[in-house]
Coordinates of C-alpha atoms and ligand atoms in Angstrom, one line a residue:
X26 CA 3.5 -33.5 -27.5
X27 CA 4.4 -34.5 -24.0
X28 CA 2.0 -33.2 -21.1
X29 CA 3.4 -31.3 -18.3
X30 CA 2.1 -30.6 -15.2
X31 CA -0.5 -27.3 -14.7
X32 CA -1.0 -25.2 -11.5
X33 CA -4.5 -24.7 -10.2
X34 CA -7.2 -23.0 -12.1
X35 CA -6.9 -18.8 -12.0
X36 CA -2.9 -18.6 -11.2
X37 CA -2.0 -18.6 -15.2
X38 CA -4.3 -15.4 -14.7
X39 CA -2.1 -13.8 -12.7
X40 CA -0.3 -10.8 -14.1
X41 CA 3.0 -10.8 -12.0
X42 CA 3.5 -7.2 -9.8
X43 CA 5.2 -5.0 -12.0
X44 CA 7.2 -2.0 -9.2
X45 CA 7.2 1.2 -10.3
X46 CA 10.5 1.7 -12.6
X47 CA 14.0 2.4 -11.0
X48 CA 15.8 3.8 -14.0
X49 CA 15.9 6.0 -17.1
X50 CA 18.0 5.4 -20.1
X51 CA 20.8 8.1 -20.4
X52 CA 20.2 9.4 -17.2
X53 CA 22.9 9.2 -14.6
X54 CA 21.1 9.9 -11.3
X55 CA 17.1 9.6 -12.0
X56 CA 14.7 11.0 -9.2
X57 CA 12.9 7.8 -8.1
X58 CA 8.7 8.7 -7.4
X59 CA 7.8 5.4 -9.0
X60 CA 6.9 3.9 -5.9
X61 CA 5.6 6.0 -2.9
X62 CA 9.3 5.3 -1.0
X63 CA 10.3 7.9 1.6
X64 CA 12.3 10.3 0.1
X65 CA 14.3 10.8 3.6
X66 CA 15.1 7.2 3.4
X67 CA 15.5 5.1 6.7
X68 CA 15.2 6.2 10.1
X69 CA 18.9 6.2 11.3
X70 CA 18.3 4.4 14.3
X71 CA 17.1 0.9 12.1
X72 CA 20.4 1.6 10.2
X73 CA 21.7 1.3 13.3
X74 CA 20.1 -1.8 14.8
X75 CA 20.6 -3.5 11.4
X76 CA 24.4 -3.2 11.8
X77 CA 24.1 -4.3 15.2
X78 CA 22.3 -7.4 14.1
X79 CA 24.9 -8.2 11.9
X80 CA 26.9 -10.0 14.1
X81 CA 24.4 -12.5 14.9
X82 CA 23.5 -13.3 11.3
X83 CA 23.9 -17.0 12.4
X84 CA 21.2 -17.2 14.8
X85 CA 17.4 -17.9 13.8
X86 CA 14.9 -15.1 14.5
X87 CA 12.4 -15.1 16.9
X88 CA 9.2 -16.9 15.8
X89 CA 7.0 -15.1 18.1
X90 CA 7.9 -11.3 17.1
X91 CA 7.0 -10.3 20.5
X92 CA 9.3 -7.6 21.0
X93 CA 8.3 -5.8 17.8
X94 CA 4.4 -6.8 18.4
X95 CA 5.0 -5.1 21.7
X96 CA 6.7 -2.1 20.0
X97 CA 3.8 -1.9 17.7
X98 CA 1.2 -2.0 20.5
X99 CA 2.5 1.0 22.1
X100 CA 3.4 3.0 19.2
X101 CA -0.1 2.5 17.8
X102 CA -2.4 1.7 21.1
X103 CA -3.3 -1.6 19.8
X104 CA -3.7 -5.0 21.8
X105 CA 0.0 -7.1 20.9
X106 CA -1.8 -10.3 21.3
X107 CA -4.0 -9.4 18.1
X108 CA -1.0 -8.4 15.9
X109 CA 0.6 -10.6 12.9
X110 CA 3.2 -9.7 11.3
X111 CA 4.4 -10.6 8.0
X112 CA 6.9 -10.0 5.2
X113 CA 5.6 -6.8 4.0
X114 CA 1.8 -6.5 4.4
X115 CA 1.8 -8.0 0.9
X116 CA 2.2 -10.6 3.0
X117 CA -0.9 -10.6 5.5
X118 CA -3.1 -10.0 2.2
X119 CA -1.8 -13.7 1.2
X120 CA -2.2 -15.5 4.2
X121 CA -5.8 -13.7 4.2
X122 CA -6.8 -15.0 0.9
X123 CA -5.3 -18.8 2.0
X124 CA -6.5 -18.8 4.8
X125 CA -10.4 -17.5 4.2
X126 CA -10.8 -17.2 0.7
X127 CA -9.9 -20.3 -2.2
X128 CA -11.5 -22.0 -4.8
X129 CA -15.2 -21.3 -4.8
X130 CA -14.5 -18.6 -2.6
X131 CA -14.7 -14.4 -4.1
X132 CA -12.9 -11.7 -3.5
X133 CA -14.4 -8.2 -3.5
X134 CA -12.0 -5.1 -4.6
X135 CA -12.3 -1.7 -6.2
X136 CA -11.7 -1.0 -9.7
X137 CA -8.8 1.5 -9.1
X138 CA -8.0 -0.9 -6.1
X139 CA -4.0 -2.0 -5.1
X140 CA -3.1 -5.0 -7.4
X141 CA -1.7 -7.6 -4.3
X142 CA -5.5 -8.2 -3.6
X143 CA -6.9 -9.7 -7.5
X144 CA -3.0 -11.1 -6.8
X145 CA -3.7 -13.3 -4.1
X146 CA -7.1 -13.8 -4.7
X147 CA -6.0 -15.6 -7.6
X148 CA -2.9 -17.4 -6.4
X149 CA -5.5 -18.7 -3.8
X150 CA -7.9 -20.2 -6.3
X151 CA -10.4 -17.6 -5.8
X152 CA -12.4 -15.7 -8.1
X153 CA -11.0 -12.0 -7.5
X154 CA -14.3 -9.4 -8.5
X155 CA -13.9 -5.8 -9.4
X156 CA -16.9 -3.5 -7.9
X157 CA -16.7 0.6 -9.6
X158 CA -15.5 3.2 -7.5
X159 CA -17.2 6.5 -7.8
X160 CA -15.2 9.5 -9.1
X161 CA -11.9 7.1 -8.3
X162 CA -13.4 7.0 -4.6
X163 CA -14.3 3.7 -3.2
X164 CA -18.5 3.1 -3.5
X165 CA -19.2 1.3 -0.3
X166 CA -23.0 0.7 -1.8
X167 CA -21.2 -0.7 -4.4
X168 CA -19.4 -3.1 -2.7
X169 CA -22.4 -3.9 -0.4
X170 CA -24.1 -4.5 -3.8
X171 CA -21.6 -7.4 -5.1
X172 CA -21.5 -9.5 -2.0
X173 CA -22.7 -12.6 -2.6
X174 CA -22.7 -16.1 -0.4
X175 CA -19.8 -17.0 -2.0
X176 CA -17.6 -13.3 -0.9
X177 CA -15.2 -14.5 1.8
X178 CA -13.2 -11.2 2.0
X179 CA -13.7 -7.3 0.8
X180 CA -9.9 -5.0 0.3
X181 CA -10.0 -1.7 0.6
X182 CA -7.3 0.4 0.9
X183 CA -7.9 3.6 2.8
X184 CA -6.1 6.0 1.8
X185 CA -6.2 4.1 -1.9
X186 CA -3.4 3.5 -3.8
X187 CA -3.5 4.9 -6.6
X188 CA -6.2 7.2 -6.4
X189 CA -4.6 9.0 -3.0
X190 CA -8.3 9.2 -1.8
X191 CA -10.3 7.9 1.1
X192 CA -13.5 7.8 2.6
X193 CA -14.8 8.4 6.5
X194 CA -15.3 6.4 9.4
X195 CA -19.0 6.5 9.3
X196 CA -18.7 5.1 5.7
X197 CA -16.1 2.3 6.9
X198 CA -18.3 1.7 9.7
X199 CA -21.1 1.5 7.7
X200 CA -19.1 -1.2 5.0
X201 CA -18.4 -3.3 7.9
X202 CA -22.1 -3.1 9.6
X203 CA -23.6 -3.8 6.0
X204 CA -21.1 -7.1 5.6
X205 CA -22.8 -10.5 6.6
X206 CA -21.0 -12.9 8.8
X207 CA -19.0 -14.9 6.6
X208 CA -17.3 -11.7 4.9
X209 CA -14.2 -10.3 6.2
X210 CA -13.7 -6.4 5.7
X211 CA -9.9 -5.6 4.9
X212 CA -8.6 -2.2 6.0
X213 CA -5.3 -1.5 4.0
X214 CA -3.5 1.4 6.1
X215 CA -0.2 1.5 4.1
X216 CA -1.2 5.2 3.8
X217 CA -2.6 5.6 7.5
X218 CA 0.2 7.3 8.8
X219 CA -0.3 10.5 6.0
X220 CA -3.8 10.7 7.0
X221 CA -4.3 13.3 9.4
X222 CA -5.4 11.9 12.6
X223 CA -6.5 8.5 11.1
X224 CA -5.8 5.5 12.9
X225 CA -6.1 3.4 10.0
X226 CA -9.1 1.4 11.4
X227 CA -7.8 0.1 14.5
X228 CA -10.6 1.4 16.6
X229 CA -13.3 -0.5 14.1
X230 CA -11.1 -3.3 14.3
X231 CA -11.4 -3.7 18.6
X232 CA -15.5 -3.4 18.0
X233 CA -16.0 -5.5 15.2
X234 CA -15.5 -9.1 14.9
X235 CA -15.3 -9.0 11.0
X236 CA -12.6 -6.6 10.1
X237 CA -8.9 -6.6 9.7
X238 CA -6.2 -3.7 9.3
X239 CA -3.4 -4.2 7.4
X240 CA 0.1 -2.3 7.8
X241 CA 3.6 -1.8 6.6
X242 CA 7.0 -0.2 7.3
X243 CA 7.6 0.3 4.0
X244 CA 6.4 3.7 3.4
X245 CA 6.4 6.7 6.2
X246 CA 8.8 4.5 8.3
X247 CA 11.4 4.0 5.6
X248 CA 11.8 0.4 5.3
X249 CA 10.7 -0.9 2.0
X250 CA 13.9 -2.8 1.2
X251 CA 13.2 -4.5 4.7
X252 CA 9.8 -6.2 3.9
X253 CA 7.7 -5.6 7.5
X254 CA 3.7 -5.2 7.6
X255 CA 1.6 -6.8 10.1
X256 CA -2.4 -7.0 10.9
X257 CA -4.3 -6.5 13.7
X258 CA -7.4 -8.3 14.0
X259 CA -9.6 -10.1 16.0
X260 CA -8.3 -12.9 17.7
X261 CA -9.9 -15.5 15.8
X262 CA -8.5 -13.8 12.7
X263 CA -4.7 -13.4 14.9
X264 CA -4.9 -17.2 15.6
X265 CA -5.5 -18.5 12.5
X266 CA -2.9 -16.0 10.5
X267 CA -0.6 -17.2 13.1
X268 CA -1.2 -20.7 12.3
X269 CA 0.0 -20.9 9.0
X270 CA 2.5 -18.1 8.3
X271 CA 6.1 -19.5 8.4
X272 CA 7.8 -19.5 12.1
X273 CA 10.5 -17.3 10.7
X274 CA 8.9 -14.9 7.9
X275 CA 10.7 -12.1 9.3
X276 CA 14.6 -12.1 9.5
X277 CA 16.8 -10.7 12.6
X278 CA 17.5 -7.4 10.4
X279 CA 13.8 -7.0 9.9
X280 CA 12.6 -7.5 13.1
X281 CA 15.4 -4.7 15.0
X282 CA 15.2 -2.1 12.1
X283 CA 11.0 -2.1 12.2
X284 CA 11.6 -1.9 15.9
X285 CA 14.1 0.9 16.4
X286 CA 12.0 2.8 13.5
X287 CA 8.7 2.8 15.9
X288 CA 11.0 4.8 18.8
X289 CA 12.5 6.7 16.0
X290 CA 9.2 9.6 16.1
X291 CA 11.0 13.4 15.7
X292 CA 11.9 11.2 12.2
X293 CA 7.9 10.0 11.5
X294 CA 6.7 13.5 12.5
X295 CA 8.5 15.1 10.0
X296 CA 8.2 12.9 7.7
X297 CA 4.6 13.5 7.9
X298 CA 4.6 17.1 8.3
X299 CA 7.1 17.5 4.8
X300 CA 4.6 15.3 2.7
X301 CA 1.9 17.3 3.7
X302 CA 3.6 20.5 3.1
X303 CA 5.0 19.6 -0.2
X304 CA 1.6 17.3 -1.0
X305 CA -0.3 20.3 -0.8
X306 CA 2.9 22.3 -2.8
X307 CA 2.6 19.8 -5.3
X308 CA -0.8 19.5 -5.9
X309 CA -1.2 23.1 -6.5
X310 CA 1.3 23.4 -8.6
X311 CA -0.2 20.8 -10.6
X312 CA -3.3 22.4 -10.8
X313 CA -1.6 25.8 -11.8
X314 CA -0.1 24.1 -14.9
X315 CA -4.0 22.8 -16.0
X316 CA -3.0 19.2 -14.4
X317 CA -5.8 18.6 -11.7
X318 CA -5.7 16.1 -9.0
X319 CA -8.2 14.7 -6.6
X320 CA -7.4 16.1 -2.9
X321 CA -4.9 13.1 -1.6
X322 CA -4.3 11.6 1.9
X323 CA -1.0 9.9 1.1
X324 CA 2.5 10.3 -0.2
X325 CA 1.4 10.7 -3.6
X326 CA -0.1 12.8 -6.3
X327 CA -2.3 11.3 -8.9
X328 CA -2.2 13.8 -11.7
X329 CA -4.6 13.7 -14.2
X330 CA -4.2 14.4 -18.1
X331 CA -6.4 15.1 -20.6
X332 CA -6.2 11.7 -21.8
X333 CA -3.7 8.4 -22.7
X334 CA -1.8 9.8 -25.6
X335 CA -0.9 13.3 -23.3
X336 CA -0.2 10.8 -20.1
X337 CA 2.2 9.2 -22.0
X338 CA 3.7 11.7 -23.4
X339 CA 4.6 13.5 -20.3
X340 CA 5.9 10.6 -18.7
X341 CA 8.1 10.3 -21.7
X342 CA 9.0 13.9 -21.4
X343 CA 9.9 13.4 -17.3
X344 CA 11.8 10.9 -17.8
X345 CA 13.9 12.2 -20.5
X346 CA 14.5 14.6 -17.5
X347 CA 15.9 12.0 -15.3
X348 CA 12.2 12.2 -13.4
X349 CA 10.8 8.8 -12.8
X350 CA 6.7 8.3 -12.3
X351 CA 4.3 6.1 -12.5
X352 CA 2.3 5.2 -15.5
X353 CA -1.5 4.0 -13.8
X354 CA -3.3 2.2 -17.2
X355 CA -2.8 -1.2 -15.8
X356 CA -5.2 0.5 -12.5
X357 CA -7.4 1.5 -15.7
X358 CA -6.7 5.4 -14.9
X359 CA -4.6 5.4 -18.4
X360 CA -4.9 9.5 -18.3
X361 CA -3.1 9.5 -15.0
X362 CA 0.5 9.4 -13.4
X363 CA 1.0 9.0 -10.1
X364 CA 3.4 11.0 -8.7
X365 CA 5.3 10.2 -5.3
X366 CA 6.2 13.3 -2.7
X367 CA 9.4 13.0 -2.9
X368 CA 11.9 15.9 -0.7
X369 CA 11.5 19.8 -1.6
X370 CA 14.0 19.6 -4.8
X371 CA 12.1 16.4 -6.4
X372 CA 8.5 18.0 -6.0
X373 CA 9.8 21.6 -7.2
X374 CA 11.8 19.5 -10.4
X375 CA 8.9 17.7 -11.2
X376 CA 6.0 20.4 -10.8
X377 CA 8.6 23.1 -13.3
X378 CA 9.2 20.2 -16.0
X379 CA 5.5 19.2 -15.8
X380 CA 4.6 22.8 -16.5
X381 CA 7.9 22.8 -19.4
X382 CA 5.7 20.0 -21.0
X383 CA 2.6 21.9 -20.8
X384 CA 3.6 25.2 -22.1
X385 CA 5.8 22.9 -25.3
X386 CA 2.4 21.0 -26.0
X387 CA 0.1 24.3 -26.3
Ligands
PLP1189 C1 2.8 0.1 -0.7 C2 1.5 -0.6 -0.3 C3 1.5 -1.6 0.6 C4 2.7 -2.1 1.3 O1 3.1 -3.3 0.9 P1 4.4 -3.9 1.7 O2 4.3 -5.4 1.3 O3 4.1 -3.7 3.1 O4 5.6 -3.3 1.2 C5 0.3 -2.2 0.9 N1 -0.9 -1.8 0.3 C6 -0.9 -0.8 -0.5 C7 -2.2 -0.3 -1.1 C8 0.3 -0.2 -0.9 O5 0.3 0.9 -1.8

């Protein structure tokens, strides 16, 4: 037998990222809620830009992104000079755990936590470890509890993905306080913008020296095809992301479409104001059918079965309805399906088939 060459220790660990699916066999046109996309799709004016940009397809980016740092600052009253951005904030989670985490090094996330962060953590060298959440709610005495001198960096995402819940800024602020020095707290805001009057940590972030927001364009602002996120942080933190990220992560389309979305606000606003109205429809139309859900801050719904063999079984049924969810059982919540908010028609389809599979079951 010949020998071949083997990565570093934990990356044959590494399940790869499996996205939410994007089709269903025999079904012509499926309704996509496999992956917490806006169901209005872009903001016309990065459509826009991105043609625009077109023309100048032969010129490198900027490597600075200070237009769209500056764009961010005043869309989101946060300091420019402390912004990185990245390709997707799956990309600032990376550069996190290379840059502060590594072999030796352990990284704390929740057991219902967003798979990018046991991801990285791995493809660092680190040694990813899973703290409980309580009542799928992150357990910041929990996490406190599992920091050891080896923790280098702590994820949470807040809202969570997939649970849809969150917890308050006194228990944020009291994660961060209870943190020793050499631990990094992680804020992941990809749901900030759904959270009613939530800044997604960015005031923690200006008094803290140990914590770290992350962000993306991928889900209220439309862009997911794009790849945009950034982080805000402390300088330290800004200086050393911007130290080893690649001068030209983000392409010309990227950097214009993520700017021309920020001044693109009647289209965030109601955004916001349809998920909430059709969140809440959703959810209580769930719950009418005897499928409850915890109360969620985001773009999603995670309903809850009576266990794995009925989860499945529903999904199987939506689907055959040209209705595509998500199955959870890799986030170990096998009874569950998380369901994106997607426009009035998708959320009335789905809550009426859901209740067709109920009433055929009983
Ligand atoms: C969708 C999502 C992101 C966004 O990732 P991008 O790389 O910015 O597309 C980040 N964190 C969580 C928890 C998410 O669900």
């Amino acid at each position: 037998m010949t020998e071949i060459i083997q990565p570093r220790a934990g990356i044959l660990d590494i399940e790869p990222y499996k996205g939410g699916a994007s089709t269903a066999e025999g079904v012509a046109n499926p309704v996509k809620l496999s992956s917490n996309e806006n169901p209005y799709g872009p903001p016309a004016a990065a459509v826009e830009a991105v043609r625009r940009a077109a023309a100048r397809l032969h010129r490198y980016p900027p490597t600075d992104h200070a237009a769209l740092r500056a764009a961010i600052g005043a869309a989101h009253g946060v300091d420019p000079e402390r912004v990185v951005c990245g390709v997707g904030s799956d990309e600032i989670i990376a550069l996190l755990c290379q840059a502060y985490a590594g072999p030796g090094a352990e990284v704390i996330h929740t057991e219902h936590g967003f798979s990018m962060y046991r991801i990285s953590a791995l493809a660092s060298g680190a040694t990813p470890v899973e703290v409980p959440e309580r009542e799928r709610t992150t357990d910041v005495d929990a996490i406190l509890g599992a920091v050891t001198q080896a923790t280098r960096l702590v994820f949470i995402a807040n809202p969570n993905n997939p649970t849809g819940t969150m917890i308050g800024e006194a228990e944020v602020a009291r994660l961060a306080d209870g943190l020793p020095p050499h631990v990094l707290l992680v804020l992941d805001g990809a749901y900030a913008e759904y959270a009613e009057g939530f800044d997604g940590g960015a005031a923690l972030v200006d008094a803290r020296e140990n914590v770290v927001m992350t962000r993306t364009f991928s889900k209220i602002y439309g862009l997911g095809g794009l790849r945009v996120g950034w982080g805000y942080g402390p300088a330290h933190v800004a200086d050393v992301l911007g130290r080893i990220r690649g001068p030209f992560n983000l392409s010309l389309p990227a950097l214009v479409a993520a700017e021309a979305a920020l001044g693109d606000t009647a289209f965030i606003e109601r955004c916001r104001s349809e998920n909430a109205r059709l969140r809440a429809f959703l959810a209580e139309a769930l719950a009418a059918h005897g499928v409850p859900s915890d109360p969620s801050h985001a773009n999603f719904v995670l309903a809850r079965f009576a266990d794995e063999a009925e989860a499945r079984a529903c999904d199987t049924f939506l689907k055959a309805e040209g209705l595509i969810v998500r199955p959870v059982a890799g986030y170990k919540l096998p009874n569950c399906l998380r369901i994106t908010v997607g426009d009035e028609s998708a959320c009335r389809r789905v809550a009426h088939t859901i209740g067709r599979f109920k009433a055929e079951a009983a």
